[in-house]
mmCIF file of C-alpha atoms in Angstrom:
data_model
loop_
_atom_site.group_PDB
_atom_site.id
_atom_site.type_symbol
_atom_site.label_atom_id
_atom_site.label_comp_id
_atom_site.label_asym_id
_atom_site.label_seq_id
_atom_site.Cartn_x
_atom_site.Cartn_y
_atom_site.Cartn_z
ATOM 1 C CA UNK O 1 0.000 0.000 0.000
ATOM 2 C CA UNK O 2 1.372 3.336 -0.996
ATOM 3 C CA UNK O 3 1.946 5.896 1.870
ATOM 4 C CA UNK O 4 1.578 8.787 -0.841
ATOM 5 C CA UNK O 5 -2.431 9.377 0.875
ATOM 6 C CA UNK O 6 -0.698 9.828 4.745
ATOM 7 C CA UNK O 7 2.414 12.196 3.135
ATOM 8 C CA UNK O 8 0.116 14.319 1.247
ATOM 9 C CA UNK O 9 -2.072 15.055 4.632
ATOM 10 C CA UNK O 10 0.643 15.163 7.559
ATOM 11 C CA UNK O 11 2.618 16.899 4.952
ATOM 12 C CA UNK O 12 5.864 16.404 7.525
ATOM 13 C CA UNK O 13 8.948 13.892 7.436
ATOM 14 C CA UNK O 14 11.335 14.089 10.092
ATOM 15 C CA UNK O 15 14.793 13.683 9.271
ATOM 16 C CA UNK O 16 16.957 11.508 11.875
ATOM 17 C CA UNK O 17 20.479 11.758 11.282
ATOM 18 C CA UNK O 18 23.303 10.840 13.538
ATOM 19 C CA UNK O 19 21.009 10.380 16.991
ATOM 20 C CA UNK O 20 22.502 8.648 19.241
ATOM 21 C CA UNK O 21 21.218 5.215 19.611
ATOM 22 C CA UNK O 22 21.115 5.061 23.060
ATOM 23 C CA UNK O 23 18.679 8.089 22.957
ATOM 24 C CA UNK O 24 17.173 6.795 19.585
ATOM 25 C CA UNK O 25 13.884 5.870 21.654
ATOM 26 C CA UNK O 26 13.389 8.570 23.617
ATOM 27 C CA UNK O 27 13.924 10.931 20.290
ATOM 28 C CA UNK O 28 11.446 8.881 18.269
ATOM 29 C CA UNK O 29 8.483 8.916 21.233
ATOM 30 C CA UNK O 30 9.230 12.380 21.623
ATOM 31 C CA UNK O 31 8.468 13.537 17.825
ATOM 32 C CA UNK O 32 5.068 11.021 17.923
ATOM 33 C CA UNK O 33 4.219 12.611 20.848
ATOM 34 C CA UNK O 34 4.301 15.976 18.934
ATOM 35 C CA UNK O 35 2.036 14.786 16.229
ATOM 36 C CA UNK O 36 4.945 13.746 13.577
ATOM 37 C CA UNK O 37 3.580 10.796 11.660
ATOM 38 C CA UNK O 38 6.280 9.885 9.419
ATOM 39 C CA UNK O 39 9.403 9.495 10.489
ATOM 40 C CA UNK O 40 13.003 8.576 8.587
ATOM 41 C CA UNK O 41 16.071 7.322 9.595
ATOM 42 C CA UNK O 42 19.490 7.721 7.749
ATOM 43 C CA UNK O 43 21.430 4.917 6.954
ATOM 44 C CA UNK O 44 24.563 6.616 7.413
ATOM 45 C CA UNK O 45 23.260 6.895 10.884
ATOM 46 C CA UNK O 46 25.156 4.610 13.087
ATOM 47 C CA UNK O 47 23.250 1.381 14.578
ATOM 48 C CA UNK O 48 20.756 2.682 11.262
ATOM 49 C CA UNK O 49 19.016 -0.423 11.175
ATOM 50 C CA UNK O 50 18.618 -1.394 14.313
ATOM 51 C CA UNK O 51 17.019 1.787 15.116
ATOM 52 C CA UNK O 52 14.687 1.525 11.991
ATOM 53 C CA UNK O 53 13.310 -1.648 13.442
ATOM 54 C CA UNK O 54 12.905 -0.565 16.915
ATOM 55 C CA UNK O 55 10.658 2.219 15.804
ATOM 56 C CA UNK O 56 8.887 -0.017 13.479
ATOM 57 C CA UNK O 57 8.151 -1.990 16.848
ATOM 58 C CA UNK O 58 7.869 0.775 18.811
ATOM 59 C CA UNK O 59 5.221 3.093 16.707
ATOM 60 C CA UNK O 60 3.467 0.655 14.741
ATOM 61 C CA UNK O 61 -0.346 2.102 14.026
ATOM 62 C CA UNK O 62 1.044 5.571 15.263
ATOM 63 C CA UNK O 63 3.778 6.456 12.411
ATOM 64 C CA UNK O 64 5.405 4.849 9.749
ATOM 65 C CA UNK O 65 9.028 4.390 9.670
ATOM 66 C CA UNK O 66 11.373 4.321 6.747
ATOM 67 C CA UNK O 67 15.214 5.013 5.653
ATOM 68 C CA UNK O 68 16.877 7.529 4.331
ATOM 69 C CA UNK O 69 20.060 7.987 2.451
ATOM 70 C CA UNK O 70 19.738 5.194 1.026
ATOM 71 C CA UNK O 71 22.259 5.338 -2.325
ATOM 72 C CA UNK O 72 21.991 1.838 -3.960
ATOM 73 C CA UNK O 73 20.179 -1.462 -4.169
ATOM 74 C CA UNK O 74 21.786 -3.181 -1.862
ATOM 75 C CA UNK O 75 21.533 -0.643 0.927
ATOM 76 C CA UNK O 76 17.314 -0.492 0.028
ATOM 77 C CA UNK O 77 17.514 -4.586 0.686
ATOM 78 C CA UNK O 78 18.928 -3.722 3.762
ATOM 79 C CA UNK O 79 16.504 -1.432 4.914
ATOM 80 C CA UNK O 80 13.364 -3.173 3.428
ATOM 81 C CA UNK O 81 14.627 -6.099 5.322
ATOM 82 C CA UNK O 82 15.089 -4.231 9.131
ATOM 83 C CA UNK O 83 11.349 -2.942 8.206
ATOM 84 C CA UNK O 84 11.546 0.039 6.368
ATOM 85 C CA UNK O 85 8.043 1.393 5.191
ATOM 86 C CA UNK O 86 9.540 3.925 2.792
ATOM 87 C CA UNK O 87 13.085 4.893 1.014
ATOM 88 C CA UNK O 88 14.203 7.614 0.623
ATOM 89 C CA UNK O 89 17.515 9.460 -1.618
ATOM 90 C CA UNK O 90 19.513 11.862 -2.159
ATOM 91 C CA UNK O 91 19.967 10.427 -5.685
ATOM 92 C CA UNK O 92 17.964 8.503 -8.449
ATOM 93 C CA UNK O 93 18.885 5.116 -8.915
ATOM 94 C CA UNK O 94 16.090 3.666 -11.198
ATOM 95 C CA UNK O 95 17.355 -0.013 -10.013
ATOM 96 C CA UNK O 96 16.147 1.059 -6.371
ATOM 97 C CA UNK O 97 12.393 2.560 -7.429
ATOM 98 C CA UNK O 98 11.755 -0.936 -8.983
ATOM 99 C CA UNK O 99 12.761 -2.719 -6.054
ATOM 100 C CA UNK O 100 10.449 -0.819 -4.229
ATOM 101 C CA UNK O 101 8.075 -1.256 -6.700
ATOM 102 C CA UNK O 102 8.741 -4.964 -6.835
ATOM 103 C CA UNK O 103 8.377 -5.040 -3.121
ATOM 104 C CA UNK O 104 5.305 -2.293 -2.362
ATOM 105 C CA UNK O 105 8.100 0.043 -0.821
ATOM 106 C CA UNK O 106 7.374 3.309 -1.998
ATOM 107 C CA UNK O 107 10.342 5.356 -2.960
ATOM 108 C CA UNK O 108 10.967 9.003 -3.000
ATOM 109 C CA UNK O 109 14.274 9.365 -4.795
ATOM 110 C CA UNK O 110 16.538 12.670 -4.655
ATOM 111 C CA UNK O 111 16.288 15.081 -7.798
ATOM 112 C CA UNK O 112 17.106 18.497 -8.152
ATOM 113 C CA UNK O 113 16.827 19.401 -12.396
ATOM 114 C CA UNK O 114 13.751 18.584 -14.530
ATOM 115 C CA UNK O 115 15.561 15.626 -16.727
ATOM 116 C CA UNK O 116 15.615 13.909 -13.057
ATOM 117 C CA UNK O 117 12.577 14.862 -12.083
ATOM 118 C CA UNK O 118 10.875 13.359 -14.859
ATOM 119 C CA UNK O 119 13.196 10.394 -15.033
ATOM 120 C CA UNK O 120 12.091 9.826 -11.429
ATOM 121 C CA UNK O 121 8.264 9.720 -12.804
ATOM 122 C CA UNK O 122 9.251 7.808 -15.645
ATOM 123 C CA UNK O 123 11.123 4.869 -13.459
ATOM 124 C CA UNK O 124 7.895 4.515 -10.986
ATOM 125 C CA UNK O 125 8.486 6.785 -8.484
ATOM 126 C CA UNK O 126 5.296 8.443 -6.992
ATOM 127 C CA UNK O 127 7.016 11.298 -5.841
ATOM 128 C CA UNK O 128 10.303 13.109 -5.873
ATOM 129 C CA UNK O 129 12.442 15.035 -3.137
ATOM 130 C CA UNK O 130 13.923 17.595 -4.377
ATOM 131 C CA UNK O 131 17.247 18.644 -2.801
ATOM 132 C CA UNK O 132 18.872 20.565 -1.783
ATOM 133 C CA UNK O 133 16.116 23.053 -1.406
ATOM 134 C CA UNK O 134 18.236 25.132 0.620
ATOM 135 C CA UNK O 135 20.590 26.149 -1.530
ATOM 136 C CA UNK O 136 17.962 25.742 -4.682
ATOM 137 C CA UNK O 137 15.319 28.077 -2.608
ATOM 138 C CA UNK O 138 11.715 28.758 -2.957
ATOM 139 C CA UNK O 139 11.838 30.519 -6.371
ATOM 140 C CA UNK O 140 13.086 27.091 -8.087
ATOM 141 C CA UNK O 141 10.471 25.500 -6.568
ATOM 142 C CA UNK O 142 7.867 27.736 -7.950
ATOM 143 C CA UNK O 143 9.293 27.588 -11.484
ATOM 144 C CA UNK O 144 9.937 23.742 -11.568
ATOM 145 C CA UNK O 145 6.220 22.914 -10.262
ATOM 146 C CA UNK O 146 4.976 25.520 -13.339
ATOM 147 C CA UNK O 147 5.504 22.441 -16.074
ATOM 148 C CA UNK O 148 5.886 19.611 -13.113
ATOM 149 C CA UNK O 149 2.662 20.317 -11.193
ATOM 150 C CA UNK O 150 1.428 16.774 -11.985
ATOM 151 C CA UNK O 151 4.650 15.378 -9.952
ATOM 152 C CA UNK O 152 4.560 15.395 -5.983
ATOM 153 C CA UNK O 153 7.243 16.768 -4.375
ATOM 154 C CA UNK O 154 8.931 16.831 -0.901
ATOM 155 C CA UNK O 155 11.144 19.871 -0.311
ATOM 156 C CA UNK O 156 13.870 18.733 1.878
ATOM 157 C CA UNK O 157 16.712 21.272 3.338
ATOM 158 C CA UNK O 158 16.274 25.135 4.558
ATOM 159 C CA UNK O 159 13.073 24.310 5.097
ATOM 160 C CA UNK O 160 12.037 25.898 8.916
ATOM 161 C CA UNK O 161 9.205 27.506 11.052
ATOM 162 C CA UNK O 162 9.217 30.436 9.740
ATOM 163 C CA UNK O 163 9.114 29.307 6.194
ATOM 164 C CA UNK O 164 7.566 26.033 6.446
ATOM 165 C CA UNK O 165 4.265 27.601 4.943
ATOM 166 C CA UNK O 166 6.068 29.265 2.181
ATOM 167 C CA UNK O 167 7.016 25.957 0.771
ATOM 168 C CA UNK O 168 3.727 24.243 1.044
ATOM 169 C CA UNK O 169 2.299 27.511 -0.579
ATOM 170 C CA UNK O 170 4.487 27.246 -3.462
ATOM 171 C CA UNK O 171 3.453 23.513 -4.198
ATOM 172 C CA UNK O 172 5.970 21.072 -2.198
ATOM 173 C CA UNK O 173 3.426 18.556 -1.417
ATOM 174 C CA UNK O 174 5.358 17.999 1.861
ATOM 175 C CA UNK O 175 8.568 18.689 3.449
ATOM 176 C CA UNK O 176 11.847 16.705 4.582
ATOM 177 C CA UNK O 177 12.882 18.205 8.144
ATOM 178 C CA UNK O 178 16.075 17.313 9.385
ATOM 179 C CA UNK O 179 18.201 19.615 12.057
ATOM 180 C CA UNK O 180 15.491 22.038 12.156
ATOM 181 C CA UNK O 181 12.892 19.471 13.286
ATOM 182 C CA UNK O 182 15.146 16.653 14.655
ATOM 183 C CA UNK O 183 17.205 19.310 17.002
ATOM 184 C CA UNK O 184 20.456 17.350 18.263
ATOM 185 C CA UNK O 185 21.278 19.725 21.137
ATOM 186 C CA UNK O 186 17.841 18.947 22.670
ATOM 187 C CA UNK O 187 18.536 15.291 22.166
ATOM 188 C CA UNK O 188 22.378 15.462 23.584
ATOM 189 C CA UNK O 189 21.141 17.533 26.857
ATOM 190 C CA UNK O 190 17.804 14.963 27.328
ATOM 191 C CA UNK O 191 15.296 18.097 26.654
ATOM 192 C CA UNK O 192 12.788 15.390 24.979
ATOM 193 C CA UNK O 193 10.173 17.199 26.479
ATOM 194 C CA UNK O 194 11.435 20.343 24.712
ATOM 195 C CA UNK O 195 11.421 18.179 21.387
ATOM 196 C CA UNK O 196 7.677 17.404 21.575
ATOM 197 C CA UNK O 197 7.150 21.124 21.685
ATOM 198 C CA UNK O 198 8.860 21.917 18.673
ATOM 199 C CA UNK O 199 7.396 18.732 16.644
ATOM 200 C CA UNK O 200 3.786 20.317 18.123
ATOM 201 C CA UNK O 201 4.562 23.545 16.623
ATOM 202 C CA UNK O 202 5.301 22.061 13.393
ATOM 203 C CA UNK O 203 2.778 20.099 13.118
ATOM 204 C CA UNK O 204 0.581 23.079 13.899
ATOM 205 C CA UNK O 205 2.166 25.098 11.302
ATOM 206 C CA UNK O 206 0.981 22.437 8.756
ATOM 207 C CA UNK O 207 -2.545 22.342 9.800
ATOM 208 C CA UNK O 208 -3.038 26.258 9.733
ATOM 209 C CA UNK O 209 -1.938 25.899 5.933
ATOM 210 C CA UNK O 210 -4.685 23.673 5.452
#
């Protein structure tokens, strides 16, 4: 089952990269417990894996849990295998949107110029992150979704509170959050309760844009 229907309403996917994984559990209960329904971890995360399928445990019927980073086939067997619900790239590798398709793992590959974009579409992917959106900014957005508007796509880096709306405004049909979202000083000092707050307020943001 595709989790396109669940990304295009919470319209948030929180970035975990390089959490400890001795808080790993606390960090993950703390961003459910601000209303964050999707949740990612990066493979180049260490103890990755073992984290992904804790949370699958952990949050099952409250969020779905996938990978991220993942750059090649074999790493996408790896993470389909520890329970991985979705994949996610910085790149487009065509071989790892049919594995997902082979395997009902849906997979948002990284793109950043219309040939990929489209390429993306082409392979099978149901959406597209484009990336980095920090340094590509807003107006790129607005221009690529002019002839692209038929393509869903997640906006991941710069993205923040105060522009969070901006993006979904300008098309991004939802956003990657990483260090913005996913704070690491609040995780280092234990301030998990601090974390919820900011997940709440992002989650609020979304549902004031409608």
């Amino acid at each position: 089952m595709s989790l396109l229907p669940i990304v295009q309403k919470e319209r948030i996917i929180a970035i975990a990269r390089g959490i400890p994984a001795h808080s790993s559990e606390r960090t993950g209960e703390a961003l459910v417990n601000g209303g964050i329904r999707l949740l990612e971890v990066t493979m180049n995360t260490d103890g990755a894996l073992d984290i992904l399928s804790r949370w699958r445990e952990l949050y099952s019927g409250r969020a779905h849990v996938g990978a991220g980073t993942v750059l090649n086939l074999a790493m996408a067997k790896e993470a389909v295998a520890a329970g991985a619900e979705f994949i996610i790239s910085p790149n487009l590798d065509e071989s790892v949107v049919a594995y997902g398709l082979e395997r009902g793992v849906d997979v948002w590959p990284g793109v950043m110029t219309p040939t990929e974009i489209v390429r993306a579409w082409n392979a099978g992917a149901k959406a597209v992150k484009l990336f980095p959106m920090g340094a590509l900014g807003l107006n790129y957005l607005k221009e690529i979704r002019a002839p692209l508007n038929h393509i869903p796509i997640i906006a991941t880096g710069g993205v923040n509170l105060q522009n969070i709306a901006d993006f979904l405004n300008a098309g991004a049909m939802a956003v990657g959050l990483g260090s913005n979202l996913v704070e690491k000083n609040l995780i280092r000092e234990g301030r998990f309760e601090e974390l919820t707050a900011l997940a709440a307020k992002y989650a609020a943001a979304v549902k004031e844009n409608g």
